[in-house]
Short mmCIF file of C-alpha atoms and ligand atoms in Angstrom, two decimals:
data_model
loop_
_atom_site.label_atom_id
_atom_site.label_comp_id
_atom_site.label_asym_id
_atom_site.label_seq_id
_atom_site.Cartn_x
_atom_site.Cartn_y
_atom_site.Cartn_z
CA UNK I 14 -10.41 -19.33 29.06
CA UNK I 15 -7.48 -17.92 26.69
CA UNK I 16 -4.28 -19.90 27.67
CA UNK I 17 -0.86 -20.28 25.98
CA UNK I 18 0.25 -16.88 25.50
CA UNK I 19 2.72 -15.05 27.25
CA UNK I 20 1.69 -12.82 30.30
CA UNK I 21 2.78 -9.75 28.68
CA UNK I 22 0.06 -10.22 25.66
CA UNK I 23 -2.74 -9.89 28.64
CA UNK I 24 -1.03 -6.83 30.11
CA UNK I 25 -0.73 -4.99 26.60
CA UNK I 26 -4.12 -6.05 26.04
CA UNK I 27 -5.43 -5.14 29.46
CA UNK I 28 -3.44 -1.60 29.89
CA UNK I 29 -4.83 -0.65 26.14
CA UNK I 30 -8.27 -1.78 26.92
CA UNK I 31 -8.21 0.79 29.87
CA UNK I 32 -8.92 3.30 27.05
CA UNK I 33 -12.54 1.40 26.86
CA UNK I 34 -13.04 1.64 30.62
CA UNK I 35 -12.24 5.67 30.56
CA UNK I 36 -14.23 5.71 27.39
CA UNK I 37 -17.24 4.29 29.58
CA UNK I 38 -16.48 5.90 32.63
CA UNK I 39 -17.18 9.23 30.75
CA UNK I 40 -19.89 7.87 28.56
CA UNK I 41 -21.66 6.79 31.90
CA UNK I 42 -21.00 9.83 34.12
CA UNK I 43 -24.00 11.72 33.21
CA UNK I 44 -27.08 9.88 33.41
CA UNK I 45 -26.52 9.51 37.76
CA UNK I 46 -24.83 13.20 38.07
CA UNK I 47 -26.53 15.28 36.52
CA UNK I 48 -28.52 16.39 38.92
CA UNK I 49 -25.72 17.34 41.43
CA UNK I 50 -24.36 18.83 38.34
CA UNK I 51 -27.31 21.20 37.94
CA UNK I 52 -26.95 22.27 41.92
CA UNK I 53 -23.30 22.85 42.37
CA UNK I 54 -23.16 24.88 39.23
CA UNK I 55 -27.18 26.46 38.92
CA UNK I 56 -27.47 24.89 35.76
CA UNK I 57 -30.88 24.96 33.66
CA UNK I 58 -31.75 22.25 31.60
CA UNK I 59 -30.65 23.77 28.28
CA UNK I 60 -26.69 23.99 29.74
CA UNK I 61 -27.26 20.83 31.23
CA UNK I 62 -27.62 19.25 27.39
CA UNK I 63 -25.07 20.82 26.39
CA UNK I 64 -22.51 19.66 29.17
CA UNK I 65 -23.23 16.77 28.30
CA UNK I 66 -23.39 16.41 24.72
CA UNK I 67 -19.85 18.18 24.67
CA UNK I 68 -18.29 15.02 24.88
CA UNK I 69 -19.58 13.89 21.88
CA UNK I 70 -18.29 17.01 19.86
CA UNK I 71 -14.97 16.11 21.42
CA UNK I 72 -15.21 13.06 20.58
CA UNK I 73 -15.13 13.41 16.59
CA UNK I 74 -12.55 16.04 17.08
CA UNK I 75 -10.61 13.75 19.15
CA UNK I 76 -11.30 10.76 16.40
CA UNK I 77 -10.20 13.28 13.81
CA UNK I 78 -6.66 13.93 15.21
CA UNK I 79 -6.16 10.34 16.80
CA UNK I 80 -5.25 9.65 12.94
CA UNK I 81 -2.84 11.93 12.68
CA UNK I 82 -1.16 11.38 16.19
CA UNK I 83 -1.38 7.72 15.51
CA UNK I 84 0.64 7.66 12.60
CA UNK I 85 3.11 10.36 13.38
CA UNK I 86 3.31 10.09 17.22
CA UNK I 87 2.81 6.17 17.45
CA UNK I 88 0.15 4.24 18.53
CA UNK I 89 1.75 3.63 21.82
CA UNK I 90 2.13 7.07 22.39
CA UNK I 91 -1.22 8.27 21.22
CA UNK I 92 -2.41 6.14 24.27
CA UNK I 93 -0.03 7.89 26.51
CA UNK I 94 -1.64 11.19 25.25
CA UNK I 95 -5.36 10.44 25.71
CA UNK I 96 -4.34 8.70 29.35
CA UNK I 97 -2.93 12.35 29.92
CA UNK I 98 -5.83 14.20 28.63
CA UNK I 99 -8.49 11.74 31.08
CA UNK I 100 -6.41 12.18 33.68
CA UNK I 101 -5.60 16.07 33.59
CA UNK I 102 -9.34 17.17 32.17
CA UNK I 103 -10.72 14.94 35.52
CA UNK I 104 -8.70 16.13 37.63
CA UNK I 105 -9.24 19.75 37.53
CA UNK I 106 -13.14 18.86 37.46
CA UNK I 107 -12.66 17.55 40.35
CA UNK I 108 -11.59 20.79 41.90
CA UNK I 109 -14.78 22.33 41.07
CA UNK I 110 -13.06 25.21 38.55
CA UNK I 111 -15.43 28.11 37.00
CA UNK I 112 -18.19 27.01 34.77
CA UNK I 113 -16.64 27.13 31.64
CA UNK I 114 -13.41 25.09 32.57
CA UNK I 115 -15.96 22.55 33.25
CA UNK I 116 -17.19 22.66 29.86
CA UNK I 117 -13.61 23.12 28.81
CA UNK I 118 -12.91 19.62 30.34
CA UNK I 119 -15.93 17.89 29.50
CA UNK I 120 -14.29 18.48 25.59
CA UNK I 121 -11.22 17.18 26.55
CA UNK I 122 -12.39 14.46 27.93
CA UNK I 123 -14.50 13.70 25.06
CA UNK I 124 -11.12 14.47 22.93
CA UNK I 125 -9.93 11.84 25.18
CA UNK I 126 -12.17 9.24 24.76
CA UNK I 127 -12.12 10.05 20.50
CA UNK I 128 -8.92 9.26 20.90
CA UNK I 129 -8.81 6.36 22.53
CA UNK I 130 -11.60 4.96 20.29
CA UNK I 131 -9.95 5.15 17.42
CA UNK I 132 -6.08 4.16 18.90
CA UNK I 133 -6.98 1.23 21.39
CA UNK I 134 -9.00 -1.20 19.01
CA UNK I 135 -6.07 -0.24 16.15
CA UNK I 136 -3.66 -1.16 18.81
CA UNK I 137 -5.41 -4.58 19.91
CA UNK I 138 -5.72 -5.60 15.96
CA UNK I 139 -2.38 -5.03 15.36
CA UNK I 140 -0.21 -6.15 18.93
CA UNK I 141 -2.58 -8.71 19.43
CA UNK I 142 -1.80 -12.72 18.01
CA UNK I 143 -4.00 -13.62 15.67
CA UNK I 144 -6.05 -16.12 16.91
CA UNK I 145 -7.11 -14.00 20.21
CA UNK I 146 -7.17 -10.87 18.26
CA UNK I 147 -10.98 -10.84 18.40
CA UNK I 148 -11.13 -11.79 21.70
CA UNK I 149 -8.70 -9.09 22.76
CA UNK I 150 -10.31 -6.67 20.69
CA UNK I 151 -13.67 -7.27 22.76
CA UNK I 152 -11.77 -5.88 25.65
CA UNK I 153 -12.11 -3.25 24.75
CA UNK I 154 -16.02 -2.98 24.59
CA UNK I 155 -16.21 -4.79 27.89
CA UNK I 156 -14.21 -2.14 29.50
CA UNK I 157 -16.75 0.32 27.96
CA UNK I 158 -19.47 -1.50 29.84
CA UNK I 159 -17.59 -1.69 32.54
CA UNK I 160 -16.51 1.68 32.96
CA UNK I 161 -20.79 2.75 32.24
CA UNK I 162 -21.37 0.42 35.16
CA UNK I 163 -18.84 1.46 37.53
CA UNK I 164 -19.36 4.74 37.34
CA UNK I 165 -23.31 4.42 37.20
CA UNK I 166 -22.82 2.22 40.89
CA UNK I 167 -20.79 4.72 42.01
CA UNK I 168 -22.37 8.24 41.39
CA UNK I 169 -25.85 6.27 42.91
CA UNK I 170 -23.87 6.03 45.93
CA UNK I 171 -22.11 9.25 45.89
CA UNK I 172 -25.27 10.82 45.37
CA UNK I 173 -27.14 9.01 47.74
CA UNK I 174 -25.04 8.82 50.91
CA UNK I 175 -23.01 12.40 50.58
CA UNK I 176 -25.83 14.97 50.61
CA UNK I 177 -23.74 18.25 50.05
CA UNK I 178 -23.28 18.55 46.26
CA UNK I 179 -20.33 20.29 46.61
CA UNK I 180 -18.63 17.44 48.25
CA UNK I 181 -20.25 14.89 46.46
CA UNK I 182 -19.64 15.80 42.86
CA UNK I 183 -15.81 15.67 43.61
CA UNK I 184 -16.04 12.65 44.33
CA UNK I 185 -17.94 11.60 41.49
CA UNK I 186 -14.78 13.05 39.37
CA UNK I 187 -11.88 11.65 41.40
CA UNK I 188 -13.54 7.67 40.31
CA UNK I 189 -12.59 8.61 36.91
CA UNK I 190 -8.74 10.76 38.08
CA UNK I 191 -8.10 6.83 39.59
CA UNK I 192 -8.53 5.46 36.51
CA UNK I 193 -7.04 7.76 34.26
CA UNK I 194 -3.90 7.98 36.49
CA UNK I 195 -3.58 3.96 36.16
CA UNK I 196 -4.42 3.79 32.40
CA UNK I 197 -1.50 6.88 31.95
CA UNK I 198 1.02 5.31 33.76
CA UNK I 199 0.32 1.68 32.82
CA UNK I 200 0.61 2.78 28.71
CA UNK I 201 4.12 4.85 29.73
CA UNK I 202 5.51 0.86 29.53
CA UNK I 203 3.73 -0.54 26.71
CA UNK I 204 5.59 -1.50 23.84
CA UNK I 205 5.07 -0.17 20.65
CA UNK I 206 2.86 -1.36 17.49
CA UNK I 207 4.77 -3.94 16.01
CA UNK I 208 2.85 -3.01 12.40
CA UNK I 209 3.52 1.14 12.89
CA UNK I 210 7.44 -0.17 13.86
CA UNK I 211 7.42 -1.96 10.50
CA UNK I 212 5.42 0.65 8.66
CA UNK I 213 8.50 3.07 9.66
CA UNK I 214 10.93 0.82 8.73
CA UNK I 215 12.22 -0.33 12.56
CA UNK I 216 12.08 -3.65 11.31
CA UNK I 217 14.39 -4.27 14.60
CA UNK I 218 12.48 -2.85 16.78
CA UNK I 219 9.42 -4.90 15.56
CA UNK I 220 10.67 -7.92 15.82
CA UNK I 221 11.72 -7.61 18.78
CA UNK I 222 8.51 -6.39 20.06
CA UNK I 223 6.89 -9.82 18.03
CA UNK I 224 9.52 -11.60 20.25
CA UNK I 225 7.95 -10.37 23.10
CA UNK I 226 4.39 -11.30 21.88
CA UNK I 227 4.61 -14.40 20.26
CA UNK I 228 5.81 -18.06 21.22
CA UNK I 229 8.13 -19.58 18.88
CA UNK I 230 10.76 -17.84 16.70
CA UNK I 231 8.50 -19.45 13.83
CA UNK I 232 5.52 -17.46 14.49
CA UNK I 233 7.85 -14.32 14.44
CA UNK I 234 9.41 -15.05 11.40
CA UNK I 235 6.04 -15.80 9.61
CA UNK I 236 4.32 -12.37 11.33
CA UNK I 237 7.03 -10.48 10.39
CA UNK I 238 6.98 -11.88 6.33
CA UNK I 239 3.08 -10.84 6.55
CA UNK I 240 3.88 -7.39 7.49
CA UNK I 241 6.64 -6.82 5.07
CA UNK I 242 4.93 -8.39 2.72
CA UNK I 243 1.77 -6.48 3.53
CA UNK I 244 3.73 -3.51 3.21
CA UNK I 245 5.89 -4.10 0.07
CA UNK I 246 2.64 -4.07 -1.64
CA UNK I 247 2.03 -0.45 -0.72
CA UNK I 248 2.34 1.44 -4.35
CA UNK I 249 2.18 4.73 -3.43
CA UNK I 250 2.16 6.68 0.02
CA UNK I 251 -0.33 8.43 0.81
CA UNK I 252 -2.69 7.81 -2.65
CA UNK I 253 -4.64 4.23 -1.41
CA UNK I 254 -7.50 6.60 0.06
CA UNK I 255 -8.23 7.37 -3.13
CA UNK I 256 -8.51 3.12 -4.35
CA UNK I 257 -11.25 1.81 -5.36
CA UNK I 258 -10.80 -0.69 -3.21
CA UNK I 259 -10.22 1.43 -0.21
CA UNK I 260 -13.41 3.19 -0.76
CA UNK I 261 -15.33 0.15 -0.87
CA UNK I 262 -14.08 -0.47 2.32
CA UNK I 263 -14.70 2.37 3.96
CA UNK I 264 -18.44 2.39 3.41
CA UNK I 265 -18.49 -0.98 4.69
CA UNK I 266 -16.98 0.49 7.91
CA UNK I 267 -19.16 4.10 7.20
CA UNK I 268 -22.22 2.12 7.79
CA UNK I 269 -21.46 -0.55 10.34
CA UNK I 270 -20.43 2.25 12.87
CA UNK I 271 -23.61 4.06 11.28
CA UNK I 272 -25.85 1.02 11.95
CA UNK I 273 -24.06 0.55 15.30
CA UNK I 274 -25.55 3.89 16.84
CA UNK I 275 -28.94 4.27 14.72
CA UNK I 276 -29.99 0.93 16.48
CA UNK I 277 -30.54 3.19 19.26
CA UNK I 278 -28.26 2.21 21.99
CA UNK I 279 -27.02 5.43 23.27
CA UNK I 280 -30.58 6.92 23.68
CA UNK I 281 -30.78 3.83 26.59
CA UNK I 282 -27.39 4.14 27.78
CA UNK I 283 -28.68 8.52 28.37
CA UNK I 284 -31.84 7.77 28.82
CA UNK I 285 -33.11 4.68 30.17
CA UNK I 286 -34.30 6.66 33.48
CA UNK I 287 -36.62 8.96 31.43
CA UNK I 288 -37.69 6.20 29.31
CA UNK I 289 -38.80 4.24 32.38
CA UNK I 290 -40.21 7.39 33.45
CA UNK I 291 -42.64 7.52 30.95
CA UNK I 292 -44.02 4.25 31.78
CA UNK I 293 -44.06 5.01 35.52
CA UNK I 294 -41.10 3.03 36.63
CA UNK I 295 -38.52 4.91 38.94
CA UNK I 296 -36.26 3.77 41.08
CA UNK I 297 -32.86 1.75 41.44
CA UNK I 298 -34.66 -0.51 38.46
CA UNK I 299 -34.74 2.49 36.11
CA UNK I 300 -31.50 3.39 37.03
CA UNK I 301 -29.44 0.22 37.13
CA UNK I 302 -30.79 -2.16 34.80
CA UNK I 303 -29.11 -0.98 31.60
CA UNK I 304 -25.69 -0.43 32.66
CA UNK I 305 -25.91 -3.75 34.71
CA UNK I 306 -26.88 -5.98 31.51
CA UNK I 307 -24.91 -3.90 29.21
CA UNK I 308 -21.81 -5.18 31.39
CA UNK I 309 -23.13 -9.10 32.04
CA UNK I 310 -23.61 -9.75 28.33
CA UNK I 311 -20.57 -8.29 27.01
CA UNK I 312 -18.65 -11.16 28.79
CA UNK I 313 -20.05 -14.13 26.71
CA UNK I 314 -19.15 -11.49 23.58
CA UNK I 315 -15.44 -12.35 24.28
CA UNK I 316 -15.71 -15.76 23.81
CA UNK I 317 -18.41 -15.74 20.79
CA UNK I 318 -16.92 -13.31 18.14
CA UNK I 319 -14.06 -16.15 17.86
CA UNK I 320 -16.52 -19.21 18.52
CA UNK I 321 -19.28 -18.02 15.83
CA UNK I 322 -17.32 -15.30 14.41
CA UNK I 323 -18.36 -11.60 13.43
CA UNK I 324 -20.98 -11.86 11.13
CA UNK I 325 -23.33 -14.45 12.95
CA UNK I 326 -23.12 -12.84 15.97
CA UNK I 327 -24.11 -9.40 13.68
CA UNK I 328 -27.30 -11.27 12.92
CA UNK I 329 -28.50 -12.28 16.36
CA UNK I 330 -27.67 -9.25 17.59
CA UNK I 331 -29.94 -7.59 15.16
CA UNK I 332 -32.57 -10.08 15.19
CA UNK I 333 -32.88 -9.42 19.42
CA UNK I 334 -32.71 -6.15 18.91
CA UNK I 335 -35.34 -5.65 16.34
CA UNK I 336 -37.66 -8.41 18.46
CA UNK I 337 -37.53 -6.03 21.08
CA UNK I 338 -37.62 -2.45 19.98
CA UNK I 339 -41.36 -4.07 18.44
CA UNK I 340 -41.82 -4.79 21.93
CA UNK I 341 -41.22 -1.86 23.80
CA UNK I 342 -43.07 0.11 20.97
CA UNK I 343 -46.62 -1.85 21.35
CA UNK I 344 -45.85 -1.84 25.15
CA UNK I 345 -45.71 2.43 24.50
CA UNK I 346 -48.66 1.71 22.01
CA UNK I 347 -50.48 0.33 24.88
CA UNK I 348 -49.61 3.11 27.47
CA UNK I 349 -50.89 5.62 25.18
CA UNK I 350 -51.07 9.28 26.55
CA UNK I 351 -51.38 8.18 30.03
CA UNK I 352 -49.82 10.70 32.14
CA UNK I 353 -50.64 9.51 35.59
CA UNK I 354 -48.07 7.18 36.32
CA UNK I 355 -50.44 4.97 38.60
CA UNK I 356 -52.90 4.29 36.08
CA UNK I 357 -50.04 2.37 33.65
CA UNK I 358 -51.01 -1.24 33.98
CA UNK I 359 -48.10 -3.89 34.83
CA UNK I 360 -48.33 -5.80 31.50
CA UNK I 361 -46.93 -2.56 29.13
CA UNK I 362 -44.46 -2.19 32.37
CA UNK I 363 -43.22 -5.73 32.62
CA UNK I 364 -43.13 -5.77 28.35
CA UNK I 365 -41.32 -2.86 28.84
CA UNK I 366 -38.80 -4.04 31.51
CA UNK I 367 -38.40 -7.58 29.80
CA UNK I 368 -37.79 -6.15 26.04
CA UNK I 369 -35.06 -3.08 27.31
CA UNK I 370 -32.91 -6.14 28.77
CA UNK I 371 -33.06 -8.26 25.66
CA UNK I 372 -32.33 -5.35 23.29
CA UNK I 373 -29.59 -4.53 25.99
CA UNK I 374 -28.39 -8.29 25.92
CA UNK I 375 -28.70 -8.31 21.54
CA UNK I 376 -26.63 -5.37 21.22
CA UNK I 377 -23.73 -6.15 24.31
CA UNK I 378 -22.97 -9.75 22.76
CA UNK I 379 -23.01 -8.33 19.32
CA UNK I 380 -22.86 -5.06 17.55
CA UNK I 381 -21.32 -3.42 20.81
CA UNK I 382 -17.75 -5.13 20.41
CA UNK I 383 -18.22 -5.85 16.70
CA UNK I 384 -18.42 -3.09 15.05
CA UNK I 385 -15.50 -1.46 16.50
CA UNK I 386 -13.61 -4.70 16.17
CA UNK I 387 -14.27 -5.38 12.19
CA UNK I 388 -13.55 -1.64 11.62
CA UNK I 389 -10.19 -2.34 13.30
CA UNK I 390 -9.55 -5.45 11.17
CA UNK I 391 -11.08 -4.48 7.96
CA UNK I 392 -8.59 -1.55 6.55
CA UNK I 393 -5.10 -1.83 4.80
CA UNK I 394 -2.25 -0.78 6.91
CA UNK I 395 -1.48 1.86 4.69
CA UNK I 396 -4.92 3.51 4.82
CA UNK I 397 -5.80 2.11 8.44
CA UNK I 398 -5.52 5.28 10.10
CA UNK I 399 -7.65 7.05 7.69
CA UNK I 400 -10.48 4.61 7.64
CA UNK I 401 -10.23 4.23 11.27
CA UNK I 402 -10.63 7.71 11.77
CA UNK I 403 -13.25 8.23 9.36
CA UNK I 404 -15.74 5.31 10.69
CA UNK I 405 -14.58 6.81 14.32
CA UNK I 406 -15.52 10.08 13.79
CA UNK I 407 -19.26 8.61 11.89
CA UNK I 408 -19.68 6.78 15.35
CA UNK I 409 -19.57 9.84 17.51
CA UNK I 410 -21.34 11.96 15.29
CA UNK I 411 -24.54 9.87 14.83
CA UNK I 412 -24.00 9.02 18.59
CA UNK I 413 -24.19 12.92 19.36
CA UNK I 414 -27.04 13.44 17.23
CA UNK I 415 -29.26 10.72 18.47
CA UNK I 416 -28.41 11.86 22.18
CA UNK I 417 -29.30 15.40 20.88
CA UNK I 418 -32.17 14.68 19.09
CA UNK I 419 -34.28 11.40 20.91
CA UNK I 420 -36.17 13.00 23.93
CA UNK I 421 -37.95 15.96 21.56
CA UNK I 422 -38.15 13.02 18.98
CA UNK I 423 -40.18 10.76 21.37
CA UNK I 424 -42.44 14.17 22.49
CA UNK I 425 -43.07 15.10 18.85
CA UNK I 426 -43.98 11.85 17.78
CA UNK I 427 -45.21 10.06 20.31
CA UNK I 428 -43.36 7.93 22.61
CA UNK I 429 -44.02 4.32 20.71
CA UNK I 430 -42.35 5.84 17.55
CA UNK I 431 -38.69 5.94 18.35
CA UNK I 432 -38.69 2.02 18.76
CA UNK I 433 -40.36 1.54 15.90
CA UNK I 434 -37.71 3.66 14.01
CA UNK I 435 -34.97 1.64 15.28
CA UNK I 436 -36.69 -1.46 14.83
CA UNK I 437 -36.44 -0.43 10.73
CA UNK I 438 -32.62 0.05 11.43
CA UNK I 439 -32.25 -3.05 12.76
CA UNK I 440 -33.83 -4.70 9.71
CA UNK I 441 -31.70 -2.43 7.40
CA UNK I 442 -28.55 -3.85 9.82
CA UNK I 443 -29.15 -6.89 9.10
CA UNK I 444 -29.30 -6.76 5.83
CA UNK I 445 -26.23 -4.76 5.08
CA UNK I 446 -24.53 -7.13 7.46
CA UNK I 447 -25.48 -9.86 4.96
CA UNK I 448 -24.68 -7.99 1.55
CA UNK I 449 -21.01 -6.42 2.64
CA UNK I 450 -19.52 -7.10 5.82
CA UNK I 451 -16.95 -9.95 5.96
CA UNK I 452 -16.49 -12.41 8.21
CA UNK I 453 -13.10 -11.65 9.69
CA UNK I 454 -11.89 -14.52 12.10
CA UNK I 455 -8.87 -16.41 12.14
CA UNK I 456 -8.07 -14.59 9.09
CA UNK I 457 -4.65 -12.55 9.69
CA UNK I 458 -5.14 -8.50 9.02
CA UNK I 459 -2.81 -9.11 5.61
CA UNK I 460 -4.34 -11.88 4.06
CA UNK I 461 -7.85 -9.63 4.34
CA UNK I 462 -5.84 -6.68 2.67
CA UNK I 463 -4.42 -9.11 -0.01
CA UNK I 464 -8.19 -10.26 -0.60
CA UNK I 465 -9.22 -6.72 -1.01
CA UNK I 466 -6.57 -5.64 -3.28
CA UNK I 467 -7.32 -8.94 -5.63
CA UNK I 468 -10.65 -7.28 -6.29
CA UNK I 469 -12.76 -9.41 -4.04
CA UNK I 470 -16.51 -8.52 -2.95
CA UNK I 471 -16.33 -7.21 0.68
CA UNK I 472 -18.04 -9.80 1.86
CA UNK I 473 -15.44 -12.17 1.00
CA UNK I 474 -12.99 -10.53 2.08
CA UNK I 475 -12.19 -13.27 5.26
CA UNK I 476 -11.95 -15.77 2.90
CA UNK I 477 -9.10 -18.36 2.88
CA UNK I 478 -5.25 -18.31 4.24
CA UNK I 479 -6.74 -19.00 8.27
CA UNK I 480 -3.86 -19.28 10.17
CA UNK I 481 -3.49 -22.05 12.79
C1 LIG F 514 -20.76 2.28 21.58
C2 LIG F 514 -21.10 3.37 22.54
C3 LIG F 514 -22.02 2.83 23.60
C4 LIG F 514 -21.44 1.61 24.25
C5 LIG F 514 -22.42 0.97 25.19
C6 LIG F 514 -20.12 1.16 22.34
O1 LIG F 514 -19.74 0.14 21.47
O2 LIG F 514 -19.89 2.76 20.58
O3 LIG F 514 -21.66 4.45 21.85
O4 LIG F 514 -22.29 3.81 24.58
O5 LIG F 514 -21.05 0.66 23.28
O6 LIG F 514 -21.89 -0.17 25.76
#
């Protein structure tokens, strides 16, 4: 339990964090909808695909202006915007418009959620106290999880117990208008980034924001020093992209977001019904079990990534993960070409069942939260916006391709091979985890840029100046 800070860091935290649980509710929507999709609106298969995988085209688009908007508008007010966009782009779903307001919706939403991918974790890192920044920046997965869950439980429901599609899938949209509406309105009284205050020079106005978050008149004197003083060092506007240093640093973040969807986690998140298809298993099992775990295990993730820290928790996560995509490829391996559903045996089944939870579990307590919460630590404030867009953007573009690409993938090749493929990422994880990422805990956001701007290796970058 996280005790001694004021009330109003938890509802900053919580009210950003509602970006995650949009994020997921929209992330989720489509794997229990689809099919009342398809009926209210006649669509094949092919517009089907591409209803969905909208979302993810709105989502780098989204990523890609979130910089922009985040620097110029505010953080505070980028969050206002993307609580607008959920809010408006669900609602008039939910009114059943003409086919391609739907689509036009489904991009907005995904604008949304780019949005809020790239502002909420940059608004955690840099409103949240140090020592619970990690925690509070795993909000914002669990809300993802959450929000897959919730709206995975509900569209089951919907689906089951309302058998007119045309009153159902309205339903199925006004879950995620709730949400929205409470996310908008909560982030209208949010206070502002106390680092983009300073980074304008509203030094006022920061502090008084750090008054609100922080204990002792101490801590704001010493938080504000570390900004200034982060900032002082700025040499030019505009020119750190082009650093050395900053470069470094944005491959690091380039390939942890890379690493974070090539371990395959969106192709269970879309597809874990199919999947369990394949091996004959149907059901509430087929349709529940990922977005149930997904949830359960990101809890223990809050507490962990400041217990063990980033980079340990990296390594399990990659070590479960790779254990178990070998799994549920020789389980595949064993099915074979076996069509008929009642000839699978119940050992490839249960190997099956048994290895999707444990990959689920490896990547919820670990890459999940911490790759988006080391790319929100990781980047001087000067360039943070840039790098967080760019690693942002890589997310939802190898997301979108894997989600686009998987199914034929597993048809082409043979359904063993895509676990087998992401069991070499996970080994390639690992190892880049272990050559370049730094271990960022307890370390304060300028004492990592100082590091980096001394010259250090990246993977060194969390070294020294802990705060207590
Ligand atoms: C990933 C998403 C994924 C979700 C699952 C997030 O960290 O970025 O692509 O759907 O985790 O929980």
């Amino acid at each position: 339990m996280i005790t001694g800070y004021k009330t109003i860091v938890f509802y900053i935290c919580g009210t950003a964090a509602m970006g995650g649980l949009l994020f997921g509710l929209d992330q989720g929507f489509i794997a229990n909808s689809l099919e009342t999709i398809r009926k209210v609106y006649g669509l094949d298969i092919r517009s089907a695909e591409h209803y969905s995988s909208i979302l993810a085209t709105g989502g780098v688009i989204g990523a890609l202006l979130a910089g922009i908007f985040a620097r110029y508008l505010g953080r505070k007010r980028s969050l206002v915007l993307s609580g607008f966009f959920f809010c408006s782009a669900s609602l008039v779903s939910a009114f059943l418009p003409p086919l391609i307001i739907l689509y036009v919706c489904r991009f907005l939403l995904g604008f949304a959620v780019g949005v809020a991918s790239f502002v909420v974790p940059l608004y955690l890192a840099e409103t949240a106290p140090a020592k619970i920044r990690g925690a509070m920046g795993t909000l914002f997965q669990l809300l993802i999880t959450i929000g897959i869950f919730l709206i995975s439980v509900t569209n089951v429901f919907v689906a089951t117990w309302i058998a007119n599609p045309q009153t159902a899938l309205p339903l199925m949209f006004a879950v995620i208008v709730i949400f929205a509406g409470l996310m908008f309105a909560g982030s209208l009284f949010l206070p502002e980034s106390p680092r983009w205050l300073a980074l304008k020079g509203r030094r006022d106005q920061a502090m008084a924001v750090l008054q609100k978050t922080l204990n002792t008149p101490d801590d704001v004197r010493r938080e504000l020093m570390d900004i200034e003083g982060a900032l002082g060092n700025q040499s030019v506007h505009g020119r750190i992209v082009f650093k050395g240093y900053f470069i470094k640093i944005l491959l690091v973040g380039i390939f942890l977001q890379m690493f974070q969807q090539l371990v395959g986690i969106n192709v269970m998140i879309y597809y874990a019904p199919t999947i369990f298809g394949y091996a004959g298993m149907t059901g509430i099992i087929a349709m529940m079990t990922v977005p149930t775990v997904n949830m359960l295990f990101t809890f223990p993730a809050i507490r962990l990534v400041e217990k063990w820290g980033r980079k340990k928790l990296l390594y399990v996560g990659a070590l479960f993960m790779l254990i178990t995509m070998l799994a549920a490829g020789a389980a595949f391996s064993m099915i074979g070409d076996q069509t008929d559903p009642s000839m699978i045996g119940g050992v490839p089944k249960t190997i099956l069942l048994v290895a999707v939870i444990l990959y689920i579990f490896g990547f919820a307590v670990s890459w999940g939260p911490v790759a988006w919460l080391v790319c929100s630590e990781i980047f001087p404030l000067q360039g943070r916006e840039v790098g967080m867009t760019v690693t942002t953007m890589v997310n939802w573009t190898f997301a979108g391709l894997l989600m686009d690409n998987a199914l034929t993938f597993m048809q082409t090749h043979g359904h063993a091979s895509i676990f087998f493929l992401f069991a070499g990422f996970c080994v390639l994880a690992g190892a880049f985890v272990a050559a370049f990422v730094p271990e960022t805990k307890g370390v304060t956001l300028e004492q990592i840029e100082r590091n980096l701007k001394a010259g250090k290796k990246t993977r060194y970058l969390g070294d020294q100046g802990f705060v207590n």
